[in-house]
Coordinates of C-alpha atoms in Angstrom, one line a residue:
X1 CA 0.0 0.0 0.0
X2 CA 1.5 3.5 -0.8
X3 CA 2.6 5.4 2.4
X4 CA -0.4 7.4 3.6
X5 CA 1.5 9.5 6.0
X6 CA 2.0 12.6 3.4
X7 CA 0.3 15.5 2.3
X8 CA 2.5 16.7 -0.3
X9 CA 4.0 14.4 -3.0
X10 CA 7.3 13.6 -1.1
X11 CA 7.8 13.2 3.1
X12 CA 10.2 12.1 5.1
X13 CA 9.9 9.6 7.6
X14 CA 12.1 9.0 10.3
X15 CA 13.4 6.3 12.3
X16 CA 15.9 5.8 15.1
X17 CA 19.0 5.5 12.3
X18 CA 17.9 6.9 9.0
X19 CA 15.1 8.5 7.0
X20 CA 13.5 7.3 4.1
X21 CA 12.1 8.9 1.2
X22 CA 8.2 7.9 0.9
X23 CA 6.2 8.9 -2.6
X24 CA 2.3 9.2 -2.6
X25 CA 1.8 10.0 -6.0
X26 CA 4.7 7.3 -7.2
X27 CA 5.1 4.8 -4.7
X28 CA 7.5 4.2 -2.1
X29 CA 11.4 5.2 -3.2
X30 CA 13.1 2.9 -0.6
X31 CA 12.4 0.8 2.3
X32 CA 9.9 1.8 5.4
X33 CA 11.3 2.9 8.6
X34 CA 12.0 0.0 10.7
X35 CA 9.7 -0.8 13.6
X36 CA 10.8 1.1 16.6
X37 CA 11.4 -0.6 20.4
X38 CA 8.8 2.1 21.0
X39 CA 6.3 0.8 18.4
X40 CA 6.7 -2.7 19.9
X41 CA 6.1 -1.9 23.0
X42 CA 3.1 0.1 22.3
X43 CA 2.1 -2.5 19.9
X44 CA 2.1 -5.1 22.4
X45 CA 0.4 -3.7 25.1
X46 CA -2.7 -2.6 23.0
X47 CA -2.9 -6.4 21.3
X48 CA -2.9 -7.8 25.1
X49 CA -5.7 -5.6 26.0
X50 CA -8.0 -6.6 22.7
X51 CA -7.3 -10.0 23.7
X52 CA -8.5 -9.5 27.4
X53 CA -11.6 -7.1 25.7
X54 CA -12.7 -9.9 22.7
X55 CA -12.3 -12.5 25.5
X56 CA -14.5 -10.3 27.8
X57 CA -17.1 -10.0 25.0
X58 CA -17.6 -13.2 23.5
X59 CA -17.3 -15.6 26.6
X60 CA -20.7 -15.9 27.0
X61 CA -21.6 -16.8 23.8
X62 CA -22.1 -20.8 24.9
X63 CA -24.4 -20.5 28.0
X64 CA -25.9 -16.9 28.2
X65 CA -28.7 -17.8 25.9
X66 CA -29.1 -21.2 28.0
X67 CA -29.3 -19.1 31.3
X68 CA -31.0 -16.3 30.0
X69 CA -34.1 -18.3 29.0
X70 CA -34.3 -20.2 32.7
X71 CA -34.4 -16.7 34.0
X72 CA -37.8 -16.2 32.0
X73 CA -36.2 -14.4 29.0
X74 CA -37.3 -15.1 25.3
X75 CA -34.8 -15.5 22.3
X76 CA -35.4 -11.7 21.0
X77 CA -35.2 -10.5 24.8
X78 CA -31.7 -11.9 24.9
X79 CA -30.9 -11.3 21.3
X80 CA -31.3 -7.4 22.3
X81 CA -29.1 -8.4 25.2
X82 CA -26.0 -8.8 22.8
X83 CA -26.7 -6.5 21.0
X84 CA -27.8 -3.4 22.7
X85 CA -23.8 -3.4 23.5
X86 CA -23.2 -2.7 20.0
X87 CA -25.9 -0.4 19.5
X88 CA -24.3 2.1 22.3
X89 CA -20.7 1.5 21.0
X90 CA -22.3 2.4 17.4
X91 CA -23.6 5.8 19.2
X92 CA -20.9 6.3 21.3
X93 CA -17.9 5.6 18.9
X94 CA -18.4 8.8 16.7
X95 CA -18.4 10.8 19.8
X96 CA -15.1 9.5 21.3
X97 CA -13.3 10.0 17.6
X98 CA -14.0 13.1 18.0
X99 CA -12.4 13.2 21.7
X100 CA -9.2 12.5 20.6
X101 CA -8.4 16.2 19.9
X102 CA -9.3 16.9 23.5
X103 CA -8.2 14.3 25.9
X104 CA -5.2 11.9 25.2
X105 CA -5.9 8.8 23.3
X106 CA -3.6 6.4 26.0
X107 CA -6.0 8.2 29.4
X108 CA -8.9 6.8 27.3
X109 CA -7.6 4.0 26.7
X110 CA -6.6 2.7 30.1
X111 CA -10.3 4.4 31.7
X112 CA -12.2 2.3 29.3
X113 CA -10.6 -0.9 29.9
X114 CA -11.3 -0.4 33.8
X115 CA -14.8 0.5 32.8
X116 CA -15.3 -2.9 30.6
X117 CA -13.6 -4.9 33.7
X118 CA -15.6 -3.4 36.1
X119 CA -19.0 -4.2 34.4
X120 CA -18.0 -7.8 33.4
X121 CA -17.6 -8.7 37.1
X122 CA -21.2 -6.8 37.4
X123 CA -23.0 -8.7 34.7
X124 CA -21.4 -12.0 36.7
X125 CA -23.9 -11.4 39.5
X126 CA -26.9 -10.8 37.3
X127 CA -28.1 -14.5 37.6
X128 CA -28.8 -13.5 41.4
X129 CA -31.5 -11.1 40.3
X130 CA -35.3 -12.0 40.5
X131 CA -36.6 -14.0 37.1
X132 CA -38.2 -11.6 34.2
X133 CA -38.1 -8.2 33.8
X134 CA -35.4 -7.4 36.7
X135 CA -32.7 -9.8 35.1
X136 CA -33.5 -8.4 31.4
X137 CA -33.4 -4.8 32.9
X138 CA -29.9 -5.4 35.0
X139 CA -28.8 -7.2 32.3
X140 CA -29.6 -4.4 29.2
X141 CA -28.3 -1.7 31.9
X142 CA -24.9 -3.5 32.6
X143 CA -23.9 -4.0 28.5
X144 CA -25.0 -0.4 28.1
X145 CA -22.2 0.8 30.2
X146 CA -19.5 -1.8 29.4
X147 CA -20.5 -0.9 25.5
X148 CA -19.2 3.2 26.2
X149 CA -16.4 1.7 27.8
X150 CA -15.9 -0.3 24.5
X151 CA -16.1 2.4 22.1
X152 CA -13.9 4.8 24.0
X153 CA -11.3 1.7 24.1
X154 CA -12.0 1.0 20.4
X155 CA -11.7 4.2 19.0
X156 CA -8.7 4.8 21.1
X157 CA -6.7 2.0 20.3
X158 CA -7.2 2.0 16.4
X159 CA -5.8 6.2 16.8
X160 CA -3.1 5.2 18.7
X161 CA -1.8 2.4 15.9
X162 CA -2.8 4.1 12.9
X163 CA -0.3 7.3 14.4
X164 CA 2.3 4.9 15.8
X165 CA 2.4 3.3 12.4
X166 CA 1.6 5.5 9.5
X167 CA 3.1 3.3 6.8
X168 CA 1.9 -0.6 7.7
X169 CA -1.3 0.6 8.7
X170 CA -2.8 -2.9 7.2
X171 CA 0.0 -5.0 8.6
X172 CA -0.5 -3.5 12.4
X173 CA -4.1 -3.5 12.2
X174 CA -3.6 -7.1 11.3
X175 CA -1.6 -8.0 14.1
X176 CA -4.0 -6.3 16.4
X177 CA -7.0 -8.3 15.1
X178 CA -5.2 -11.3 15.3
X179 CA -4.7 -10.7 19.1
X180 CA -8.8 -9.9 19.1
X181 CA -8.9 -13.2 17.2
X182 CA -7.4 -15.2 19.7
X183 CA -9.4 -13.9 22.2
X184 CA -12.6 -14.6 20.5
X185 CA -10.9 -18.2 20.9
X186 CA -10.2 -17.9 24.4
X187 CA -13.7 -16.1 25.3
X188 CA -16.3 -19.1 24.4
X189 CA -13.6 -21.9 25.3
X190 CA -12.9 -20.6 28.7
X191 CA -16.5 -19.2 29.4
X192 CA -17.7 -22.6 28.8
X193 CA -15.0 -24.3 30.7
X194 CA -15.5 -22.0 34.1
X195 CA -19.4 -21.9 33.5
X196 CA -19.1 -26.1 34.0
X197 CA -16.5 -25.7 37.0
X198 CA -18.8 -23.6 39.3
X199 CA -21.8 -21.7 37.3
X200 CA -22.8 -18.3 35.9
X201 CA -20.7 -16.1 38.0
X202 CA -17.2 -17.3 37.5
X203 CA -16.7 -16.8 33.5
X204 CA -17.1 -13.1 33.8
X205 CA -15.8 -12.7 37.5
X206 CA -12.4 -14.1 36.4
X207 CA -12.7 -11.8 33.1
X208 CA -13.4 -9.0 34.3
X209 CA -10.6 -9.0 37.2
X210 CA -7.6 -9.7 34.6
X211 CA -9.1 -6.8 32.5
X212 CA -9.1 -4.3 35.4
X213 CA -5.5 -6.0 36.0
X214 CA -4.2 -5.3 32.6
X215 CA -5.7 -1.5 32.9
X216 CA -3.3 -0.9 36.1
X217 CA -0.8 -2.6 33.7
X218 CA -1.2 -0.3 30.7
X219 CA -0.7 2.4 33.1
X220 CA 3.4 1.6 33.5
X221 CA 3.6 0.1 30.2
X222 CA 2.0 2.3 27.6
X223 CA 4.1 5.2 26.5
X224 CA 2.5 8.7 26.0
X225 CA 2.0 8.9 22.1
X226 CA 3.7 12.2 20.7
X227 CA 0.7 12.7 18.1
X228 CA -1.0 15.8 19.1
X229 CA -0.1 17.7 15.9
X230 CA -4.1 18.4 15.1
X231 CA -5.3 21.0 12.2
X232 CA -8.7 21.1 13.2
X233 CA -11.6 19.1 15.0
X234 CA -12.4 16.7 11.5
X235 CA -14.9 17.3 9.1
X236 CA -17.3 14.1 10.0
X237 CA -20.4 14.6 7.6
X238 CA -17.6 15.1 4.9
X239 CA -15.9 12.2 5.6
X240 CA -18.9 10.3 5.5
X241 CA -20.5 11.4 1.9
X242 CA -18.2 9.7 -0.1
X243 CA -19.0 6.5 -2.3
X244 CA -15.7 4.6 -0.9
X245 CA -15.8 5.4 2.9
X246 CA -19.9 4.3 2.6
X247 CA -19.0 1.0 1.3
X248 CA -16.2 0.3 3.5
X249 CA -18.5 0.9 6.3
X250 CA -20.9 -1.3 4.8
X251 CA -18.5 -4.4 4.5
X252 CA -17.3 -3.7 8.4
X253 CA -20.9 -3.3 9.5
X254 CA -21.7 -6.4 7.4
X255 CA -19.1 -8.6 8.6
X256 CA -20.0 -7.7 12.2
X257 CA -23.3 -8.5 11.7
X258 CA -23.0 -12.2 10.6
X259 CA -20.9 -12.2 14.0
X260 CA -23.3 -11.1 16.2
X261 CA -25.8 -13.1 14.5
X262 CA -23.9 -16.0 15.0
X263 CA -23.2 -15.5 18.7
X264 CA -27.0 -15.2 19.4
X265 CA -28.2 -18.0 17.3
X266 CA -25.8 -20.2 16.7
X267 CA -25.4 -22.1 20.4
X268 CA -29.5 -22.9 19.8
X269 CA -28.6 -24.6 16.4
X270 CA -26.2 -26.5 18.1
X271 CA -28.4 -28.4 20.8
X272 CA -29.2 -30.7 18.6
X273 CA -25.8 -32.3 18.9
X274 CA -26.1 -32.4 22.9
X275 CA -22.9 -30.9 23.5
X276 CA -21.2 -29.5 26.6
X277 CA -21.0 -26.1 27.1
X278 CA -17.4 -26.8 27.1
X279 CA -17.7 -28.5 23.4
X280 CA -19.9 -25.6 22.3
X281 CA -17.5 -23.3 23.3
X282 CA -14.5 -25.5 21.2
X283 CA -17.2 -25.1 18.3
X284 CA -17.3 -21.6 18.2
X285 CA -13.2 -21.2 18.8
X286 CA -12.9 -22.7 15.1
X287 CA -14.2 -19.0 13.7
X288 CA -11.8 -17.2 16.1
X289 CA -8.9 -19.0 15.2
X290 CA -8.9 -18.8 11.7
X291 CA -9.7 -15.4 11.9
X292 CA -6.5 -14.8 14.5
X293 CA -4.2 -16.8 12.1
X294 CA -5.8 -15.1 8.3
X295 CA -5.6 -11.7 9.4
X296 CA -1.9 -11.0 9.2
X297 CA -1.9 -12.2 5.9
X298 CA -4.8 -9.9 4.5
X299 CA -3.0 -7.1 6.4
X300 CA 0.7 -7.9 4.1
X301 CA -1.8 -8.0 0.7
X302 CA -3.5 -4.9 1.2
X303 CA -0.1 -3.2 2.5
X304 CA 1.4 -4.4 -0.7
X305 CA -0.9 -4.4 -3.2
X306 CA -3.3 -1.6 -2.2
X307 CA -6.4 -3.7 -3.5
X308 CA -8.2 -3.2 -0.4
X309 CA -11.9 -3.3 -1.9
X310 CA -11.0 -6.6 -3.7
X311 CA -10.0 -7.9 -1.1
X312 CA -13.6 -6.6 0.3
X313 CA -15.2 -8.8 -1.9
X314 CA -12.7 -12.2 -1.0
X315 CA -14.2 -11.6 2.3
X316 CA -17.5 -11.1 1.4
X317 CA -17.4 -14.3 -0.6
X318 CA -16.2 -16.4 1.8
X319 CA -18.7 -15.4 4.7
X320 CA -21.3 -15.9 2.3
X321 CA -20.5 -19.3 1.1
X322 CA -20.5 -20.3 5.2
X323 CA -23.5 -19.3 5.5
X324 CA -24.7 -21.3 2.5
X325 CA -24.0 -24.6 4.6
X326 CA -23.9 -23.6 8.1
X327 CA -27.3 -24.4 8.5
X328 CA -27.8 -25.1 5.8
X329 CA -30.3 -23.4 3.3
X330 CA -33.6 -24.8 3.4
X331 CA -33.5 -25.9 -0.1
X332 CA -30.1 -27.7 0.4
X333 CA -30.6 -31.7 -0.4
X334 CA -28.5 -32.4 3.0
X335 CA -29.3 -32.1 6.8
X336 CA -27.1 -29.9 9.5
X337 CA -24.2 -32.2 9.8
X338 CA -21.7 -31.1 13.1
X339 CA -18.2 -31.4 10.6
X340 CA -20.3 -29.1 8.6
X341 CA -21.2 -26.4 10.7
X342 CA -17.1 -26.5 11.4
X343 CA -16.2 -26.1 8.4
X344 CA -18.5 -23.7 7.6
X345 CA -16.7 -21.5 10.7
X346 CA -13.6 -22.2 9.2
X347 CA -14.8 -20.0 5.9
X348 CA -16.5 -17.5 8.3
X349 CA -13.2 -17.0 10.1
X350 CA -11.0 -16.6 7.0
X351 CA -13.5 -13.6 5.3
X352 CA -14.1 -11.7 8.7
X353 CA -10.4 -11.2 8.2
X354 CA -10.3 -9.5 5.1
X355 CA -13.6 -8.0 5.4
X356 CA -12.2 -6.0 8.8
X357 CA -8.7 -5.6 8.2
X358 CA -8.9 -4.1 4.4
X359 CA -11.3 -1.3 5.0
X360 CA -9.4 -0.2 8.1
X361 CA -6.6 0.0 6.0
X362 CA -7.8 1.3 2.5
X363 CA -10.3 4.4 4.4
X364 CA -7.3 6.1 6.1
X365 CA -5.9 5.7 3.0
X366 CA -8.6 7.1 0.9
X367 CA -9.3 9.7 3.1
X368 CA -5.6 11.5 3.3
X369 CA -5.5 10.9 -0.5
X370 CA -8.8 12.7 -0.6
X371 CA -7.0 16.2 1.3
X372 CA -7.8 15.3 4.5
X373 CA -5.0 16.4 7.1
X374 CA -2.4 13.4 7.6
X375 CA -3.3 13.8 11.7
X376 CA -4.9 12.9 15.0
X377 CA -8.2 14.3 13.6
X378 CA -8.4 12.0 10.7
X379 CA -7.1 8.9 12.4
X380 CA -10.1 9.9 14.6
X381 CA -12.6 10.3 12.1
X382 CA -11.4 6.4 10.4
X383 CA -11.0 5.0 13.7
X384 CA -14.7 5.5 14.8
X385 CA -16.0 5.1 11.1
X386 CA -14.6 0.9 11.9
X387 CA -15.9 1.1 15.5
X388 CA -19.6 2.1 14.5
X389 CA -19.9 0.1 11.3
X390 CA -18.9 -3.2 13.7
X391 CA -20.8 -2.1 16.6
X392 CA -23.7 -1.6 14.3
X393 CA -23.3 -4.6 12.4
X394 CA -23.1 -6.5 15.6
X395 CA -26.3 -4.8 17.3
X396 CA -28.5 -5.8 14.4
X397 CA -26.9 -9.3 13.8
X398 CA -28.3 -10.5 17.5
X399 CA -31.4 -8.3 17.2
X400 CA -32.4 -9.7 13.9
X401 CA -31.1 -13.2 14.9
X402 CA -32.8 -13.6 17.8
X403 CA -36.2 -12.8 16.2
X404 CA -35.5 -14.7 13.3
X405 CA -34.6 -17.8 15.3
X406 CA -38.1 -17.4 17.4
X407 CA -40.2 -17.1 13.9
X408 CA -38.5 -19.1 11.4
X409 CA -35.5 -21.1 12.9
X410 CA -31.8 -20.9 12.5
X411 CA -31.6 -22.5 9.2
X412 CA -34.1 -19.9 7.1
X413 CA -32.8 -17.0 8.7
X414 CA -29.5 -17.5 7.0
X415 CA -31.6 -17.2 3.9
X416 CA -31.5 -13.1 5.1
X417 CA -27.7 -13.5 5.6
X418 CA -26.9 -14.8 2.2
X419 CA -28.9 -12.7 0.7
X420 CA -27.2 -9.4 2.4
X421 CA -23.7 -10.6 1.5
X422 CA -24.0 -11.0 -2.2
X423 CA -25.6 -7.7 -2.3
X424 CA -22.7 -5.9 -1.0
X425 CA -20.6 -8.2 -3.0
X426 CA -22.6 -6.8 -6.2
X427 CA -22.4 -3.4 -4.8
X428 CA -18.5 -3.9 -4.4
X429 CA -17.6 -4.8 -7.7
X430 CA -19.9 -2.4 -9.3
X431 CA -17.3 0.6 -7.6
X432 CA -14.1 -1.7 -8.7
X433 CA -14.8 -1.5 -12.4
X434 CA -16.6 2.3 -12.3
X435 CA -13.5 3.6 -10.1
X436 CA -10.9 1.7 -12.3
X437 CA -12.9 3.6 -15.4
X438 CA -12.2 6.5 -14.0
X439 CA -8.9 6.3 -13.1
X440 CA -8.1 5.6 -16.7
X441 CA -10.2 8.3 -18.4
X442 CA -7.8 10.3 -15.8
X443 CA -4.5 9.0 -16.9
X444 CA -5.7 9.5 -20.8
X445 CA -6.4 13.3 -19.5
X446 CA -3.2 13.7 -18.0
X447 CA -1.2 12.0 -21.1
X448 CA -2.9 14.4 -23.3
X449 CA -2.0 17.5 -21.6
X450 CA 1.0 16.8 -19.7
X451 CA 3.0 14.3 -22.3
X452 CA 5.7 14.3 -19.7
X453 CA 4.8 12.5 -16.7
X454 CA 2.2 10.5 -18.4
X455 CA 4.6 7.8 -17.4
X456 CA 4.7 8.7 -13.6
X457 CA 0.5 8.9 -13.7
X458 CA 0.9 5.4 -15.5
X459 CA 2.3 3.7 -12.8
X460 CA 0.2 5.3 -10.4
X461 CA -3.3 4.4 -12.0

C-alpha cells in the first residue's frame, strides 16, 4: 500500500538511524522505517488488551442464551441483550473519535478498559436477580455501560496504531485483530469451561478481574503517544458522503453483523448435537482462530498491493458461502451435519479477516488521499467510522437473529444473511470496475496534456 502518511507528493519519515524517502503520487522510493522498540512496546500492550476485551465479549456466547431463557427471558429478549452493547458503541464511537483532539488517546484507553472490567464482574452477578423483567433490565443496563467503555477503548486503540504506524497501517491492524482473534478463541472456550466448573458467575468474574489488571498494567507500560499535531476538529459529515468510505463501512458493518448473529443463534442450532458447554465453546473457537491466524496475511496484501476493496469482496465471498451450509439453506438436499457447521466456521473465520482488516486500512488511506489532514483528527474520524460500522453490524446481527430464530428457525434465517452478502458483494464490484474507469479516463487526461509525466501517472493508475 502507498505510504499514507503525506500531504505533499514527497515526506520524510524517520526512524531511530535513518530517513527514508516515501512517494504518494509514485510509490514508495526505498524501504519503510523499521519498527521502533517504542512501536513494539506500544504494539504489544494494545494487542494484550483486545485479547482480554474480545475475550471479555464473547465468553458468553455458549451459555448466556441457555441461562437467560431459565431466568424467563425469550430468544429476542436476549438477542437485544448482545446487541444493545453494540448499538451504544455504534452511538458512542463517533463521539469519542472526536475526543481525541481533547483528551489523550492512552488516558482513554486505560479508563475504558477499567470500565469494561468493572462491568464484566457486574453482569457476573446478574443471575442473582429475581426471574423476568429485573434480570432483562440489569442485564440491558450493565452491557449499556461496558458498551461506552468499549467504544472509548475502540476508538482509542485504532488512533493510537494508525499514528504509531503510519506506513503498515494494514499490517499492524492485522496484528491487532489477530490478538482480538485469539481472544474470540479464548472467550467461548474458557467461558464454557468455568461456567461447568462452578456456574454463571465465574466466566465473567475471572474476566473482568484480569481486564481491570491489565488496565493498572497499561498504566506503567504504555508510552504517551507524541501525536497531538491536530489542524482542526475533522470534518465528520464530509468524511462520511463519499462513495468509498460508505461502502467500506458497509463491508465492516456487514461482517459484524454475521458475528453477532452467529453469537446469538448459533449455540440454539447447536443443541441438537447435545454438546457441553465446554464443546460448544471448542465449536465456536474454530471461527476465532482462523480469523487470528488469516488476518496478518490480508494485512501484508492490502499493505502491498493496495487492493483493499477486492479484497472486500474475497471476504465477502467467503462469509457468504459459510452461511450457505452452516445451516444449511432450506432448499439444500443435506441435513445440518456437526463437521459441517465446522467447516462452515472455518470459511466464516477466514472472510471476517479481510472483510475487517482491508477497509481499516484502505479508508485512512482514501481519506488522506482525498485532502484530509495526515493527523490525529483524521485517524479519529477512520478509527470511529470501523468502531460504528462493527458495533452496528453486531447490534443488528443478534437483534435480527434472535427474532429470526423465534419465527422461522436458524436454518431460514441465514436465507436473510446470504442474501445481504451478495448484495454488498454486487455493490462492491460495481465501484471496482466504475473507479478503475475512472482512473483511466484520468490517466488518458493527463497523457494528453501533460506528455511528460504520463509515465509517472501510469504507474500510479
Amino acid at each position: 500500500m502507498p505510504a499514507i502518511r503525506a500531504s505533499h507528493e514527497y515526506s520524510k519519515v524517520s526512524c531511530e538511524e535513518t530517513p527514508v524517502l516515501i512517494s504518494m503520487k509514485g510509490g514508495i522510493e526505498a524501504p519503510g522505517p523499521r519498527t521502533t522498540r517504542r512501536q513494539w512496546l506500544v504494539l504489544i500492550t494494545i494487542a494484550f488488551i483486545n485479547f482480554g476485551v474480545a475475550s471479555c465479549v464473547s465468553l458468553q456466547a455458549p451459555f448466556f442464551p441457555k441461562e437467560a431463557e431459565m431466568k424467563g427471558a425469550t430468544p429476542t429478549q436476549y438477542g437485544f441483550v448482545f446487541g444493545v452493547f453494540y448499538l451504544t458503541v455504534f452511538i458512542f464511537s463517533p463521539v469519542f473519535g472526536k475526543l481525541m483532539v481533547l483528551i489523550t488517546p492512552r488516558f482513554i484507553l486505560i479508563a475504558a478498559t477499567f470500565i469494561v472490567g468493572i462491568t464484566s464482574i457486574l453482569f457476573g452477578v446478574i443471575d442473582r436477580s429475581p426471574n423476568g423483567t429485573p434480570f432483562i433490565a440489569l442485564a440491558f443496563a450493565i452491557r449499556i455501560v461496558e458498551g461506552v467503555g468499549s467504544a472509548a477503548f475502540l476508538t482509542s486503540s485504532f488512533t493510537i496504531i494508525a499514528a504509531e504506524f503510519p506506513n503498515k497501517v494494514a499490517t499492524t491492524f492485522g496484528a491487532l485483530e489477530t490478538a482480538y482473534g485469539f481472544g474470540l478463541i479464548v472467550g467461548p472456550t474458557l467461558g464454557g469451561a468455568l461456567y461447568e466448573v462452578d456456574g454463571y458467575y465465574l466466566p465473567f468474574i475471572t474476566i473482568g478481574v484480569v481486564l481491570v489488571l491489565c488496565a493498572a498494567l497499561t498504566i506503567l507500560l504504555l508510552p504517551e503517544s507524541d501525536i497531538n499535531d491536530n489542524t482542526g476538529s475533522g470534518d465528520l459529515v464530509k468524511f462520511w458522503l463519499h462513495p468509498g468510505t460508505i461502502l467500506d463501512g458497509m463491508i465492516i458493518m456487514v461482517a459484524s453483523l454475521t458475528t453477532g448473529y452467529n453469537h446469538a443463534t448459533l449455540e440454539p442450532h447447536l443443541r441438537q448435537f447435545n454438546l457441553s458447554p465446554f464443546f460448544v465453546g471448542i465449536v465456536f473457537m474454530v471461527m476465532g482462530l482462523c480469523y487470528a491466524i488469516t488476518t496478518p496475511l490480508w494485512g501484508v496484501l492490502v499493505d502491498r498491493h493496495n487492493i483493499s476493496k477486492l479484497v472486500g469482496v474475497l471476504g465477502c465471498l467467503f462469509i457468504g458461502v459459510a452461511f450457505v451450509f452452516v445451516g444449511p439453506l432450506p432448499f439444500m438436499p443435506f441435513d445440518t451435519k456437526l463437521w459441517l457447521v465446522v467447516i462452515s466456521l472455518v470459511f466464516n473465520g477466514i472472510g471476517l479477516g479481510g472483510s475487517l482488516v482491508a477497509p481499516f486500512a484502505g479508508c485512512l488511506r482514501d481519506t488522506v488521499k482525498r485532502g484530509f489532514p495526515d493527523d490525529l483528527t483524521t485517524y479519529g474520524l477512520v478509527s470511529s467510522l470501523f468502531a460504528s460500522s462493527a458495533s452496528l453490524g453486531h447490534f443488528i446481527g443478534p437483534s435480527i437473529g434472535g427474532y429470526l430464530l423465534e419465527v422461522v428457525g436458524y436454518e431460514s434465517g441465514t436465507v436473510v444473511i446470504v442474501i445481504i452478502e451478495a448484495t454488498l458483494v454486487c455493490l462492491l464490484l460495481i465501484y471496482v470496475l466504475c473507479n478503475r474507469r475512472i482512473e483511466k479516463e484520468k490517466a488518458l487526461l493527463v497523457e494528453e496534456t501533460h506528455p511528460l509525466i504520463a509515465d509517472t501517472v501510469k504507474e500510479r493508475y
